[in-house]
Coordinates of C-alpha atoms in Angstrom, one line a residue:
M56 CA 220.2 77.5 136.4
S57 CA 217.6 75.0 135.3
A58 CA 218.1 73.9 131.7
Q59 CA 214.3 73.8 131.1
R60 CA 213.4 77.3 132.4
T61 CA 214.5 80.6 131.0
L62 CA 216.1 83.3 133.2
A63 CA 212.9 85.4 132.8
Q64 CA 210.8 82.5 134.1
L65 CA 213.1 82.0 137.1
R66 CA 213.0 85.7 137.9
N67 CA 209.2 85.8 137.7
H68 CA 209.1 82.7 140.0
F69 CA 211.4 84.4 142.4
L70 CA 209.6 87.7 142.5
V71 CA 206.2 86.1 142.9
E72 CA 207.3 83.7 145.6
K73 CA 209.2 86.5 147.4
E74 CA 206.0 88.7 147.4
L75 CA 203.9 85.8 148.8
A76 CA 206.6 84.9 151.4
D77 CA 206.8 88.5 152.6
R78 CA 203.1 88.4 153.1
L79 CA 203.6 85.4 155.4
R80 CA 206.6 86.8 157.1
T81 CA 204.7 90.0 158.1
A82 CA 201.4 88.3 159.0
T83 CA 200.3 88.0 162.6
R84 CA 200.3 84.6 164.3
A85 CA 196.5 84.5 163.9
E86 CA 196.6 85.2 160.2
R87 CA 199.2 82.6 159.3
P88 CA 197.1 79.4 159.3
A89 CA 194.9 80.6 156.6
L90 CA 197.9 81.8 154.5
Y91 CA 199.7 78.4 154.9
A92 CA 196.6 76.8 153.3
T93 CA 196.3 79.2 150.3
L94 CA 199.7 80.7 149.3
Y95 CA 200.9 77.7 147.3
E96 CA 197.7 77.7 145.3
E97 CA 198.3 81.3 144.4
L98 CA 202.0 80.6 143.6
F99 CA 201.0 77.8 141.2
E100 CA 198.4 80.0 139.5
R101 CA 200.9 82.8 139.0
V102 CA 203.9 80.6 138.1
P103 CA 202.5 78.0 135.7
D104 CA 206.0 76.8 134.8
H105 CA 206.7 75.9 138.5
T106 CA 208.6 72.5 138.7
R107 CA 206.0 71.2 141.1
L108 CA 203.5 71.5 138.2
T109 CA 205.7 70.5 135.3
R110 CA 208.0 67.8 136.7
R111 CA 206.7 64.2 136.7
D112 CA 208.8 61.8 138.8
T113 CA 208.8 58.3 137.6
E114 CA 207.6 55.5 139.8
S115 CA 211.1 54.3 140.3
E116 CA 212.2 57.8 141.4
C117 CA 209.3 57.9 143.9
I118 CA 210.2 54.5 145.3
K119 CA 213.9 55.6 145.6
A120 CA 212.9 58.7 147.6
V121 CA 210.6 56.6 149.9
N122 CA 213.4 54.1 150.5
A123 CA 215.9 56.8 151.3
R124 CA 213.6 58.1 154.0
L125 CA 213.0 54.6 155.3
R126 CA 216.8 54.2 155.8
F127 CA 216.7 57.4 157.8
V128 CA 214.2 56.0 160.4
E129 CA 214.1 52.2 160.1
R130 CA 216.5 51.6 163.0
F131 CA 213.8 53.1 165.3
L132 CA 210.9 51.2 163.8
T133 CA 209.4 48.1 165.3
P134 CA 206.0 46.4 164.9
E135 CA 205.0 48.1 168.2
T136 CA 205.9 51.7 167.0
D137 CA 203.3 54.4 166.8
F138 CA 204.6 56.8 164.2
L139 CA 203.8 60.4 163.5
E140 CA 204.8 62.2 160.3
I141 CA 204.5 66.0 160.0
A142 CA 203.6 67.3 156.5
P143 CA 203.5 63.9 154.8
G144 CA 202.5 65.3 151.3
D145 CA 201.4 62.5 149.1
C146 CA 201.7 60.1 152.0
R147 CA 203.7 57.6 150.1
F148 CA 206.3 57.5 152.8
A149 CA 203.7 57.2 155.6
F150 CA 202.0 54.3 153.8
A151 CA 205.4 52.6 153.6
V152 CA 206.0 53.0 157.3
A153 CA 202.5 51.7 158.0
A154 CA 203.7 48.3 156.7
K155 CA 206.4 48.3 159.5
A156 CA 204.7 50.1 162.4
R157 CA 201.6 49.5 164.6
K158 CA 200.0 52.9 163.9
V159 CA 200.8 55.8 161.6
F160 CA 199.5 59.3 162.2
A161 CA 200.1 61.8 159.3
A162 CA 199.5 65.5 160.3
D163 CA 199.0 67.9 157.5
I164 CA 196.9 71.0 156.7
S165 CA 194.9 69.1 154.0
D166 CA 194.7 65.6 152.5
Q167 CA 197.2 65.6 149.7
S168 CA 197.4 61.8 149.3
G169 CA 195.1 61.8 146.3
T170 CA 193.7 58.4 147.2
P171 CA 190.9 57.0 149.4
D172 CA 192.7 53.7 149.6
K173 CA 194.7 54.0 152.8
P174 CA 196.3 51.3 155.1
A175 CA 194.0 50.3 157.9
N176 CA 196.5 51.5 160.6
F177 CA 196.9 54.9 158.9
E178 CA 195.2 58.0 160.2
L179 CA 195.3 61.4 158.6
V180 CA 195.2 64.3 161.1
I181 CA 194.2 67.6 159.6
Y182 CA 195.7 70.5 161.7
D183 CA 196.3 74.2 161.3
G184 CA 200.1 74.0 161.3
C185 CA 200.2 74.9 165.0
H186 CA 197.9 72.8 167.1
L187 CA 197.9 69.0 166.7
A188 CA 194.6 67.3 167.6
L189 CA 196.2 64.2 169.2
P190 CA 196.2 63.1 172.8
S191 CA 199.5 63.6 174.7
A192 CA 202.0 60.7 174.4
S193 CA 200.4 59.3 171.2
A194 CA 203.6 58.4 169.4
D195 CA 207.0 56.7 169.9
L196 CA 208.6 58.2 166.8
A197 CA 208.0 61.5 165.0
F198 CA 209.4 62.5 161.6
S199 CA 209.5 65.5 159.3
Y200 CA 211.4 66.0 156.1
Q201 CA 212.1 69.3 154.4
F202 CA 209.4 71.0 156.5
L203 CA 210.8 73.3 159.2
E204 CA 212.2 75.8 156.6
H205 CA 208.6 76.5 155.5
I206 CA 207.1 77.6 158.8
H207 CA 207.5 81.0 160.3
P208 CA 210.6 81.1 162.5
E209 CA 208.6 82.4 165.4
E210 CA 206.5 79.2 165.3
V211 CA 209.5 76.7 165.3
P212 CA 209.8 76.6 169.1
D213 CA 206.0 75.9 169.3
H214 CA 206.4 73.2 166.7
F215 CA 209.1 71.4 168.8
S216 CA 206.9 71.8 171.9
M217 CA 203.9 70.3 170.0
V218 CA 206.0 67.3 168.8
Y219 CA 207.4 66.9 172.3
E220 CA 203.9 66.7 173.8
A221 CA 202.8 64.1 171.2
L222 CA 205.8 61.8 172.0
R223 CA 205.9 59.2 174.8
P224 CA 208.9 59.3 177.3
G225 CA 212.0 58.1 175.5
G226 CA 210.4 58.9 172.1
R227 CA 212.3 60.4 169.3
Y228 CA 211.8 63.2 166.8
V229 CA 213.9 62.6 163.6
L230 CA 214.0 65.5 161.2
D231 CA 215.8 66.8 158.1
T232 CA 215.8 70.4 156.8
P233 CA 218.1 72.3 154.5
H234 CA 221.2 73.7 156.1
R235 CA 221.7 77.5 155.9
Y236 CA 225.4 77.3 155.1
S237 CA 224.7 75.5 151.8
G238 CA 221.7 77.5 150.9
P239 CA 219.6 79.2 150.0
H240 CA 217.8 76.1 148.8
D241 CA 214.6 77.7 147.4
I242 CA 214.2 79.8 144.2
S243 CA 216.3 82.5 146.0
R244 CA 219.5 80.6 145.2
Y245 CA 219.6 82.1 141.7
F246 CA 219.3 85.7 142.9
S247 CA 220.2 86.0 146.6
N248 CA 222.6 84.8 149.3
S249 CA 219.7 84.3 151.7
P250 CA 216.3 82.6 151.4
E251 CA 213.6 85.1 150.4
G252 CA 211.0 82.7 149.1
F253 CA 209.0 80.0 150.9
H254 CA 212.0 78.9 152.8
L255 CA 211.2 81.4 155.6
K256 CA 214.4 80.4 157.4
E257 CA 217.1 77.9 156.9
W258 CA 218.8 76.6 160.0
T259 CA 222.0 75.1 161.5
H260 CA 222.3 72.1 163.8
G261 CA 223.2 74.3 166.7
E262 CA 220.2 76.6 166.4
L263 CA 217.7 73.8 166.2
A264 CA 219.4 71.8 168.9
R265 CA 219.0 74.7 171.3
I266 CA 215.3 75.1 170.4
A267 CA 214.8 71.3 170.9
M268 CA 216.4 71.4 174.3
N269 CA 214.4 74.4 175.4
A270 CA 211.3 72.5 174.4
G271 CA 212.2 69.7 176.8
F272 CA 214.1 67.2 174.7
T273 CA 216.9 65.6 176.8
R274 CA 219.3 64.6 174.0
V275 CA 220.0 65.9 170.5
E276 CA 222.4 64.2 168.1
V277 CA 223.2 64.3 164.4
A278 CA 221.3 61.7 162.3
R279 CA 222.6 61.3 158.8
H280 CA 226.1 62.7 158.2
S281 CA 229.2 60.5 158.4
I282 CA 230.2 62.4 161.5
A283 CA 227.3 60.7 163.3
R284 CA 229.4 57.6 163.5
L285 CA 231.7 59.5 165.9
G286 CA 228.9 59.8 168.5
R287 CA 229.1 62.7 171.0
P288 CA 232.6 63.7 170.0
G289 CA 231.4 64.0 166.4
W290 CA 228.4 66.1 167.5
H291 CA 230.7 68.6 169.3
M292 CA 233.0 68.7 166.3
L293 CA 230.0 69.5 164.1
L294 CA 228.9 72.4 166.4
L295 CA 232.4 73.7 166.5
L296 CA 232.6 73.6 162.6
E297 CA 229.3 75.6 162.4
S298 CA 230.6 78.1 164.9
L299 CA 233.8 78.7 162.9
L300 CA 231.9 78.8 159.6
S301 CA 229.6 81.5 160.8
M302 CA 232.5 83.9 160.4
V303 CA 233.3 82.8 156.8
P304 CA 231.8 84.7 153.8
H305 CA 228.7 83.0 152.4
K306 CA 229.9 82.1 149.0
L307 CA 233.2 80.6 150.2
R308 CA 231.3 78.7 152.9
R309 CA 228.9 77.3 150.4
A310 CA 231.7 76.4 148.0
L311 CA 233.8 74.6 150.6
F312 CA 231.2 72.9 152.8
G313 CA 228.0 72.8 150.7
R314 CA 228.0 69.1 150.3
V315 CA 229.1 68.4 153.9
L316 CA 226.4 70.6 155.3
S317 CA 223.6 70.1 152.8
S318 CA 221.0 69.5 155.5
V319 CA 220.4 69.7 159.2
S320 CA 219.6 66.1 160.3
L321 CA 218.7 65.6 164.0
I322 CA 217.5 62.9 166.4
C323 CA 215.8 64.6 169.3
T324 CA 215.0 62.3 172.3
K325 CA 212.4 63.0 174.9

């Protein structure tokens, strides 16, 4: 439990977020884009003690977070790389990549950067969460961080197809999202064994790999875990581990493997 918030505050946050998330879960596909754009505003109005409103990261903490993401993708970055980030938030990371890439596209439902002073090779692309207004084969490398858990599970296959279309042949989609077996990772973790808030679904490597392959990606591999050093044998070991853990009770699974499976981190190659 957070040391700075009371149990009553946490419960109020959970109940409000669950109510809003249920609204999104039951919405039609046509209704969702408008909800994506407004639900967080309503959440912050009704939960004034939300950590997104009260926590102020120091500049050194922000730089540390940006550098951690750079380490995630820098092996694929060259001065000739056209880069696409999905849901860039304040765009700090996208701006950092702009110093290393030829072009950076940042796709989001609104401009959250808070600054008009953007790199010359940076382009913000406003989209509805489903349809990306970019020509086919615009990027060599796509990236999303802590994003897939926030979109409706029905739309995740469409998301992979959208990114696939934006990539050039041989391009890569690098992503990181919370792993289901160490979750839930949203406010639900204090009150439930499954995500009921704005994490509409938390995933496993195997589930997202199947979706990526169905979208047309030819190769999927693990990106961040130490098992990645083992190459394809390590990938198959990871899938076997997930299959075995699917039969283990949730609390035991989280206690034993929460750190090992903190996130799903994938490299999907077109």
